[in-house]
XYZ file of C-alpha atoms in Angstrom:
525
model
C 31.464 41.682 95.810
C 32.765 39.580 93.133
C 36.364 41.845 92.771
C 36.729 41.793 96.415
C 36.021 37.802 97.041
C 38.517 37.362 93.976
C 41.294 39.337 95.371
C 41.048 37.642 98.858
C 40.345 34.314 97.902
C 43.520 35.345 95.551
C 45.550 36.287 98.422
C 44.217 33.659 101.028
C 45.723 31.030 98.709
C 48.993 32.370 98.522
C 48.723 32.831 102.609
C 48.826 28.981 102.828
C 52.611 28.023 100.985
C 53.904 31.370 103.521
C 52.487 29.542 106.427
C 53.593 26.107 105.536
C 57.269 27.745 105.018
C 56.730 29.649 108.926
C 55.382 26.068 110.086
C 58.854 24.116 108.834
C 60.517 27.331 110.105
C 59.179 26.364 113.725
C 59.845 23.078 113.863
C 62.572 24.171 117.099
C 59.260 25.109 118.709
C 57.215 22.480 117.776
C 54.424 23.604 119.849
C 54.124 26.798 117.597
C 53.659 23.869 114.767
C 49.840 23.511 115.913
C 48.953 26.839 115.545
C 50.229 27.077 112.316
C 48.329 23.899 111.513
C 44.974 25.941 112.751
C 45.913 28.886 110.828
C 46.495 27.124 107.251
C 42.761 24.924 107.271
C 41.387 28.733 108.563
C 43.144 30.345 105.670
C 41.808 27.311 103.138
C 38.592 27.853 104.510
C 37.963 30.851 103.761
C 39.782 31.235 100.859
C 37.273 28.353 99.769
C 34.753 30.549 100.833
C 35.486 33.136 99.051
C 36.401 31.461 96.171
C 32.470 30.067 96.247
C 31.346 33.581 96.232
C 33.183 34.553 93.565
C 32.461 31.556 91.269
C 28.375 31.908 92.040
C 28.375 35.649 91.352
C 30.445 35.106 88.343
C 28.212 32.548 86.450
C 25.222 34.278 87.652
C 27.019 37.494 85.985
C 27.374 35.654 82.902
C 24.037 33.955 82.217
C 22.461 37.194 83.175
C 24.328 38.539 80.461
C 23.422 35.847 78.026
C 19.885 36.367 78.343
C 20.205 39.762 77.874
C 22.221 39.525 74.729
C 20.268 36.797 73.546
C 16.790 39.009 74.356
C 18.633 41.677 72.257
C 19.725 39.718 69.669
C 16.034 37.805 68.707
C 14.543 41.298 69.004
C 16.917 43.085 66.845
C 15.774 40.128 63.930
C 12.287 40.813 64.335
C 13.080 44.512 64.149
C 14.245 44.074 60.444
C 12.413 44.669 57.712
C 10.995 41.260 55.903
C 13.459 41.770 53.130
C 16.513 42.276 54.886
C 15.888 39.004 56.592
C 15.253 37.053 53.322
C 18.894 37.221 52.758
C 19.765 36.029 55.766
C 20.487 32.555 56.337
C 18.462 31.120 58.920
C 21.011 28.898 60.505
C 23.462 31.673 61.089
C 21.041 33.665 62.493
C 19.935 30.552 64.833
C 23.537 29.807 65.232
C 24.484 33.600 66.560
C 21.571 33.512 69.101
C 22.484 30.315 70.330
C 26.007 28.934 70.123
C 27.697 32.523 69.727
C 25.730 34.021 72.888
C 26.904 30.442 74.596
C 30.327 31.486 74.025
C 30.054 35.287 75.056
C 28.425 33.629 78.060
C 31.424 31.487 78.940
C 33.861 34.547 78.005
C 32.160 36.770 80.560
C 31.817 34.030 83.272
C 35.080 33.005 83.007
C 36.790 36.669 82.550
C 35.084 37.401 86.312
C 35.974 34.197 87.965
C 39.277 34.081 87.019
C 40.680 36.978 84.681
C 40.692 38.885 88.800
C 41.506 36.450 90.551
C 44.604 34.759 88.555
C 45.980 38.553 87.825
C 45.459 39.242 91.496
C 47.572 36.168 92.479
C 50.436 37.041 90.038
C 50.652 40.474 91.859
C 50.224 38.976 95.254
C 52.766 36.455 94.576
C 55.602 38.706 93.568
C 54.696 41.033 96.456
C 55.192 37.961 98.589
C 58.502 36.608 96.727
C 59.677 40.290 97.080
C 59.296 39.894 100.869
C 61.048 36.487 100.865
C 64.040 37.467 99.022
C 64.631 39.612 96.132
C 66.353 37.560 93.775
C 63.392 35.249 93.751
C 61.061 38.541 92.536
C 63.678 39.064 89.810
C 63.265 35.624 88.385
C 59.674 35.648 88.609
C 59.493 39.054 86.546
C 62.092 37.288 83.859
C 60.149 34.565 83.587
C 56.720 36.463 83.091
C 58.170 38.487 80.014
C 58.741 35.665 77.971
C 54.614 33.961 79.324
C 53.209 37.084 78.097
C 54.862 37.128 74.766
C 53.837 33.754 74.053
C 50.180 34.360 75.971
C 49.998 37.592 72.929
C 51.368 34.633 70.165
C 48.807 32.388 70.695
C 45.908 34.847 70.711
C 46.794 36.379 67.167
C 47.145 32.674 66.004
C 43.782 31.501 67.219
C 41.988 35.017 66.026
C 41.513 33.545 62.629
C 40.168 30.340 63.639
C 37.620 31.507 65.589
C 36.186 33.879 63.292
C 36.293 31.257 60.832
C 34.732 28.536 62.675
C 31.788 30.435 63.912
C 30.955 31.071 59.864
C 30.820 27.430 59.536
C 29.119 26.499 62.208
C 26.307 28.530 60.855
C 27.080 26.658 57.569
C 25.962 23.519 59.357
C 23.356 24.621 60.670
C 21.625 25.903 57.763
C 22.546 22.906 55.860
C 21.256 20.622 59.012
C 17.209 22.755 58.651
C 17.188 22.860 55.066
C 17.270 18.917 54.895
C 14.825 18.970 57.861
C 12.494 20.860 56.298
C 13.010 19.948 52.869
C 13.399 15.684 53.565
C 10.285 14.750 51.522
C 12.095 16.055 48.191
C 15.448 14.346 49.251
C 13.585 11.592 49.475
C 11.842 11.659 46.286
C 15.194 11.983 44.472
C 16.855 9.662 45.805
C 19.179 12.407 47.564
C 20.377 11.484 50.791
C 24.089 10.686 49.838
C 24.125 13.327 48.127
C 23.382 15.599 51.014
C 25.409 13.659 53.511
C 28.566 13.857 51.602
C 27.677 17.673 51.067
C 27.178 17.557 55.293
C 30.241 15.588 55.708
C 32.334 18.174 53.598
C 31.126 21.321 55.954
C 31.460 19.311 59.222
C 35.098 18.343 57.718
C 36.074 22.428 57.240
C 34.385 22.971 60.817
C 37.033 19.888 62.317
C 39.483 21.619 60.390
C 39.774 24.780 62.486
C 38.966 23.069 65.501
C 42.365 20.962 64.605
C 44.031 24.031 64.121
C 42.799 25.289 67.477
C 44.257 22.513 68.884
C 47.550 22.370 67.414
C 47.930 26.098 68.864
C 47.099 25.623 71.909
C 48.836 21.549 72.336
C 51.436 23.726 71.561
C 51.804 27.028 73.948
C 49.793 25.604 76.849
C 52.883 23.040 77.721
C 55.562 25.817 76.895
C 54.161 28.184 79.030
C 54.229 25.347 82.051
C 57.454 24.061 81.407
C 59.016 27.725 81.746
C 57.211 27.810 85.202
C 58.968 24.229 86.069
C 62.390 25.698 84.465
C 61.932 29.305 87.056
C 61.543 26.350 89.839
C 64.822 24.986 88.807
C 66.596 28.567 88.889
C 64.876 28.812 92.376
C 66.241 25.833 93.877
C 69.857 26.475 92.399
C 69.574 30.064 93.705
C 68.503 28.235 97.121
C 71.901 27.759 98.407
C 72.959 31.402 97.888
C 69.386 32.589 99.899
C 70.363 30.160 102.888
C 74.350 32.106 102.621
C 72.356 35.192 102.472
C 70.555 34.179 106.196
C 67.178 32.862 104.043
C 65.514 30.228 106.027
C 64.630 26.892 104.743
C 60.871 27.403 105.076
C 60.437 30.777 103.156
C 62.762 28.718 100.391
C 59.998 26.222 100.536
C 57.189 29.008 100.530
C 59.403 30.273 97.349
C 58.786 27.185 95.611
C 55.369 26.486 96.322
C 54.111 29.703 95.214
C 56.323 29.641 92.150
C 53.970 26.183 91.813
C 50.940 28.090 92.639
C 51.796 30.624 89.654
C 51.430 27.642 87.338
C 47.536 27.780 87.751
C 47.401 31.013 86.467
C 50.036 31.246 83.905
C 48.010 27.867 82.324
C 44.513 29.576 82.502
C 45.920 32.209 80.678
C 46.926 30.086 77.885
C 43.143 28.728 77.933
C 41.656 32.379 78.446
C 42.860 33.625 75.302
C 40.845 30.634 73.328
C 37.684 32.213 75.763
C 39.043 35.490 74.794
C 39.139 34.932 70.969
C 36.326 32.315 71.031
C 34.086 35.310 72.732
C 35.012 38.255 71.101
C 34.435 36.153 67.507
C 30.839 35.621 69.037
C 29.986 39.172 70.236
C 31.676 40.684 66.768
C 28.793 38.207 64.991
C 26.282 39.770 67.307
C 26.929 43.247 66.347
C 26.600 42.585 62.862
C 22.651 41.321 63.531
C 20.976 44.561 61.455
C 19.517 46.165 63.654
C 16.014 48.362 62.599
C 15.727 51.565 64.366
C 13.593 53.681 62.378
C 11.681 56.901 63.141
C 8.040 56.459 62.494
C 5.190 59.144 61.306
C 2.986 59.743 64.593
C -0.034 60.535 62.192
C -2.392 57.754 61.021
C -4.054 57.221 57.615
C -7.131 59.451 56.721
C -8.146 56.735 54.970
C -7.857 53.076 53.326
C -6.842 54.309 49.686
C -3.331 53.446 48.555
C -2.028 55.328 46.055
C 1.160 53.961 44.201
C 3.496 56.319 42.078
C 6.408 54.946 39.964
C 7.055 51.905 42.246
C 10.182 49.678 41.163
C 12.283 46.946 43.346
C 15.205 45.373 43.155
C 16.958 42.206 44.623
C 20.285 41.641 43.965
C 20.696 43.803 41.647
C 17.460 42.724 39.369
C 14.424 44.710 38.827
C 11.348 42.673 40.225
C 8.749 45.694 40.143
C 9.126 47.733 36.864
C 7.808 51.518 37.637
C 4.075 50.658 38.521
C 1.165 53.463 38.791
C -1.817 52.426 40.507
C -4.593 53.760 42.736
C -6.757 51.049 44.897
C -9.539 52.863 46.261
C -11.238 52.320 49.777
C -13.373 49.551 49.824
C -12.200 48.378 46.245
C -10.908 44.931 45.238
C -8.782 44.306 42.648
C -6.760 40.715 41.757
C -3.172 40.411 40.113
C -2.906 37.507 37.873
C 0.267 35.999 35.745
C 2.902 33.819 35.301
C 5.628 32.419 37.633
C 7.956 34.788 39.084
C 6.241 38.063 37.293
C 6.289 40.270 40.214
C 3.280 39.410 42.283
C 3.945 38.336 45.292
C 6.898 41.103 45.863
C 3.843 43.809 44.994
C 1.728 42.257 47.340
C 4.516 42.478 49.974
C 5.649 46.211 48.941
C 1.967 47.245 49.402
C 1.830 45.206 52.784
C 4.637 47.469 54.667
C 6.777 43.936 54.469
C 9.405 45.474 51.789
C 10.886 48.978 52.944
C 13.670 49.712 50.628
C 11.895 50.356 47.265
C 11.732 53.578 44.716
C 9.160 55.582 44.351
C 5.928 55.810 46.553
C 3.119 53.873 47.647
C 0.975 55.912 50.050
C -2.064 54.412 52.629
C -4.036 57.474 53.269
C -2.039 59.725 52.387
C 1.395 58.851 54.518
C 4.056 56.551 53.113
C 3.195 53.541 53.924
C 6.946 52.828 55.411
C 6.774 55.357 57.243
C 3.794 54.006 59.309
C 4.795 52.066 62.437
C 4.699 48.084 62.055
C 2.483 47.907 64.711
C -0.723 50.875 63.064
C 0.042 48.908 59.844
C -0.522 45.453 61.150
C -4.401 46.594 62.551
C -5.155 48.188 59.109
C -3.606 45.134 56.908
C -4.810 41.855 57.111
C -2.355 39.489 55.072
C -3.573 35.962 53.911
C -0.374 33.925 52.787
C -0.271 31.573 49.898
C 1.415 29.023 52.643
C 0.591 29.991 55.896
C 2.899 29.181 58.546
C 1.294 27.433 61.391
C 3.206 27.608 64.378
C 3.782 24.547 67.617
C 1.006 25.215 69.542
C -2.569 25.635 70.378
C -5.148 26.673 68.082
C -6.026 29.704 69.962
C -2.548 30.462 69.871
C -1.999 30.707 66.774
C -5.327 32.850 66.085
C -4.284 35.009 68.600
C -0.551 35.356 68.016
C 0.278 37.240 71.259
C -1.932 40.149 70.565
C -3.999 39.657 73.592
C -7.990 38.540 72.315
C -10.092 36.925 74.383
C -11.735 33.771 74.202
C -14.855 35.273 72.677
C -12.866 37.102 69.974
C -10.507 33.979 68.860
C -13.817 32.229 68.674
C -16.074 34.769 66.655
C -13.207 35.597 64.216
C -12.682 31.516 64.097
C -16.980 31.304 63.625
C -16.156 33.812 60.421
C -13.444 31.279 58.999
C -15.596 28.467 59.327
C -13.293 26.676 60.883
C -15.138 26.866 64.632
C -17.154 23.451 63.952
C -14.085 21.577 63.067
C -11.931 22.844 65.927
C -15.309 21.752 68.544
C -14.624 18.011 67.246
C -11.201 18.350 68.867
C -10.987 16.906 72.620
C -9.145 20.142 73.884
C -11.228 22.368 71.402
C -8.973 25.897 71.295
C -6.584 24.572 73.291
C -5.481 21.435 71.635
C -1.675 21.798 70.203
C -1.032 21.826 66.366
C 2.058 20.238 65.195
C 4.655 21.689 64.165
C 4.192 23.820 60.418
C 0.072 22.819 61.605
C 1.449 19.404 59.923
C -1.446 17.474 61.429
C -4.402 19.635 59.661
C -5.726 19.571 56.237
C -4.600 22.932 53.311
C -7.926 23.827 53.543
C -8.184 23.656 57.583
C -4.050 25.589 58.027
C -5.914 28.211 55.394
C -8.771 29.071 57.414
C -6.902 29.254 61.016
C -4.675 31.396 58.699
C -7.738 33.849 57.975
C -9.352 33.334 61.746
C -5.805 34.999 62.451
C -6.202 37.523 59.891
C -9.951 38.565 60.574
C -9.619 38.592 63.877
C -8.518 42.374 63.954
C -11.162 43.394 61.664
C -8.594 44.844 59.715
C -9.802 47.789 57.058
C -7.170 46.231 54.119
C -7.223 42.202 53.272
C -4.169 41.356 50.667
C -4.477 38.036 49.835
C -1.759 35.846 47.602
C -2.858 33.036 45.817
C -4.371 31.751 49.085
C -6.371 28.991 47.472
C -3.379 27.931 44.616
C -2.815 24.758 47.195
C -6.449 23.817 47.589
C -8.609 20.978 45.945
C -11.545 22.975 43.385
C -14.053 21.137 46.519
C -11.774 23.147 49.311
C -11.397 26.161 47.115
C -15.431 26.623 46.001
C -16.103 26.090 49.633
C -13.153 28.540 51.033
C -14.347 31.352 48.215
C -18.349 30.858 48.969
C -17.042 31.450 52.601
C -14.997 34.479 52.279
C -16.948 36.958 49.919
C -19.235 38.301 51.991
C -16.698 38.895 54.952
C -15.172 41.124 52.107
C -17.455 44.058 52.216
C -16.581 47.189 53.422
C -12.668 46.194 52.846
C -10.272 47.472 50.151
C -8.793 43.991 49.068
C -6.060 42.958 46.851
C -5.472 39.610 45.655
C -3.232 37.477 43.381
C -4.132 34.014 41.931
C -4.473 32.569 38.944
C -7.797 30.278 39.309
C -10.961 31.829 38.188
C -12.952 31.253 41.094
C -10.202 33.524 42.608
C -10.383 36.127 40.381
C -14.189 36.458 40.737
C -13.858 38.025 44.130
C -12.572 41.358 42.842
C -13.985 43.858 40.629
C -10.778 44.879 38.275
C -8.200 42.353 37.219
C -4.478 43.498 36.380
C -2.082 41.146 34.815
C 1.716 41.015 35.860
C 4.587 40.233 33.647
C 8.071 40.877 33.988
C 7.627 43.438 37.196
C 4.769 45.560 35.389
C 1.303 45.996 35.578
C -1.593 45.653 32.927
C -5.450 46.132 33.102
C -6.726 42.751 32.186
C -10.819 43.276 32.681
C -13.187 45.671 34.271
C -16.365 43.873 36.250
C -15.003 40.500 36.133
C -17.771 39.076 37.539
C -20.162 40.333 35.550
């Protein structure tokens, strides 16, 4: 439908100029004139038409497309494992699934609508000046060698650019949600020149290439439609030997006008190839969003024991986890303790499922525990952040986090949190809206949603890390007094450093420098 209604609506157009020039040719019989006049708004008519057809199907084409890629794009970065996408900046991710599926959107829309359509009336139009009068056909192929060198010039030239701005742009962004997020410590330093003249110097490198853009295209767009005008010249000097060659006056006329016609075309293609470069720069982005498509064990755990064998990790090159042993029974809780940066919170995440790529083994049941499917390993693990992240919306919501409980469960697994007497005070109860990062509820109150949400699954494995490290010794006593007895019958593991903390488990390990060190047996004895 949309090839078809480009080629006719293509074809209509260059109809009207041949009609004109058989309309002038008729003026002897002016009563022909009339029909001609009826035949041209006909023609325009439905070469509008078509030319609506083509446009609608194109840009519904296009967004189609866009949501597709843009679906496939936000899945493929949940798909990845948690630390492949903590080196990823955040703003070029956002940036790729929004501005570069924008311009593969465009790209697509506009290579239907008129990538068919302009190419059809090129071909169309020489077919036409071919009919007219040869030597008009001859200087329209002349003049389109030197258009598609140039069209080719300015593509290689604005490559670079592209590529380049599409980097920064994600630059910005990330610059632009770091100060969001992070504003109360600009504040407290005193930072915000600072940060705007650090701004000011990405959004000057982004203007840069836009300038250079520019400059390319202020550049070739013009040439290419002055060589058009210049072919219009050769046609009227090559006018008088057409009329000695028995050429009539109107097909002269129909010469020039479609030579006039072609300038549409040869112009978009000197803005295509910034679609064309723009677009390809966006979908080459795309493609490089890893992409996790692992092949998962079909057999569950026997069991709730994790066994871990000669575990190390690395990031960037550094050893975080330094070849730890360790066996966690079923139903046993143990607590990591230790300095800053010692390993704990990595170990917490290896033995989670979050971290795939580390040496050695750590088995839940007797399976590799990445080779368990995100989805069994999310119902057997129950993970309690040190900062939980509490999402824009309502309560229920974010106990529920699309997993599909009802009421009754969100409510229950809220009554085990005690939080369920605090969230009845609210007017819309379970479905009143948090703010975003749950920024109007107390630590304490964004903890306990944060368990509701963890508890909620019954899950046979709590890991905990340093849940209460933010929390008042009131908040804390309370939050501890609360969770121990919903600990029975679970293997747990947490970190912390606060002794109240550390009473919950039975053995205590202490971490330093990536390794792993009985501390005390029966701590709360």
């Amino acid at each position: 439908m949309v090839l078809i209604s480009g080629i006719l609506s293509s074809y209509l157009t260059i109809l009207v100029p041949v009609f004109i020039g058989d309309a002038i040719d008729s003026v002897p019989r002016y009563y022909k004139i009339f029909d001609y006049i009826i035949l041209i708004l006909i023609v325009s008519s439905l070469s509008s038409l078509f030319g609506f057809i083509l446009e609608y199907y194109s840009s519904k084409t296009g967004n189609i497309f866009a949501r597709r890629i843009r679906d496939m794009s936000f899945k493929r970065v949940l798909s990845n494992s948690y630390d492949k996408l903590e080196n990823q900046d955040s703003g070029d991710l956002l940036s790729r699934i929004t501005m570069d599926v924008d311009a593969s959107r465009r790209f697509v829309t506009i290579s239907i609508s008129n990538l068919f359509s302009t190419t059809a009336l090129l071909f169309i139009a020489l077919y036409e000046l071919t009919r007219i009068y040869y030597l008009f056909s001859i200087i329209f192929l002349i003049v389109m060698v030197p258009t598609i060198y140039l069209t080719f010039k300015m593509q290689r030239m604005q490559r670079g650019y592209w590529r380049s701005l599409r980097k920064k742009y994600g630059n910005m962004n990330s610059k632009i949600g770091e100060n969001i997020s992070g504003m109360r410590v600009v504040r407290s330093f005193n930072a915000e020149d600072f940060e705007i003249k650090s701004f000011k110097d990405k959004t000057q490198d982004y203007f840069s290439d836009y300038v250079g853009i520019a400059a390319v295209r202020s550049f070739y767009t013009p040439l290419l439609a002055a060589i058009i005008s210049i072919s219009i010249g050769f046609i009227i000097i090559t006018s008088g030997i057409s009329s000695a060659a028995g050429i009539p006056i109107g097909s002269i006329v129909a010469a020039i006008n479609i030579f006039t016609l072609v300038l549409r075309p040869v112009r978009f293609y000197g803005r295509y190839i910034s679609f064309y470069e723009n677009g390809m720069a966006s979908l080459e982005r795309l493609s490089e969003i890893d992409y996790s498509n692992e092949n998962y064990s079909k057999k569950e755990p026997t069991g709730y024991d994790i066994i871990i064998e000669n575990l190390s990790f690395f990031r960037n090159n550094k050893k975080i986890i330094n070849n730890i042993s360790l066996n966690i029974h079923e139903n046993e809780h143990i607590a990591l303790t230790g300095g800053t940066a010692s390993g704990k919170t990595t170990f917490l995440n290896l033995i989670s499922g979050l971290y795939k790529n580390y040496d050695g083994s750590i088995r839940l049941g007797g399976i590799e525990i990445r080779d368990i499917s995100p989805g069994l390993l999310r119902r057997i693990i129950g993970i309690i952040p040190q900062n939980p992240f509490i999402f824009s919306g309502s309560i229920f919501y974010n106990i529920d986090f699309g997993r599909g409980y009802s009421l009754s469960q969100v409510i229950n697994a809220a009554r085990l949190a005690k939080i369920d007497d605090f969230i009845e005070t609210l007017p819309d109860k379970y479905n009143t809206v948090i703010g975003e990062h749950g920024i109007n509820l107390s630590g304490g109150q964004r903890q306990r949603i944060a368990l509701a949400r963890a508890l909620i699954g019954d899950p046979k494995i709590l890991v905990m890390d340093d849940f209460t490290s933010s929390l008042d010794i009131v908040t804390e006593e309370e939050l501890i007094n609360d969770i121990r007895p919903l600990l029975d019958g679970k293997t747990v593991v947490i970190s912390g450093y606060k002794k109240k903390t550390l009473e919950l488990a039975d053995d205590v390990y202490y971490m330093s420098n990536g390794a792993l060190l009985p501390v005390e047996s029966g701590v709360n004895e």
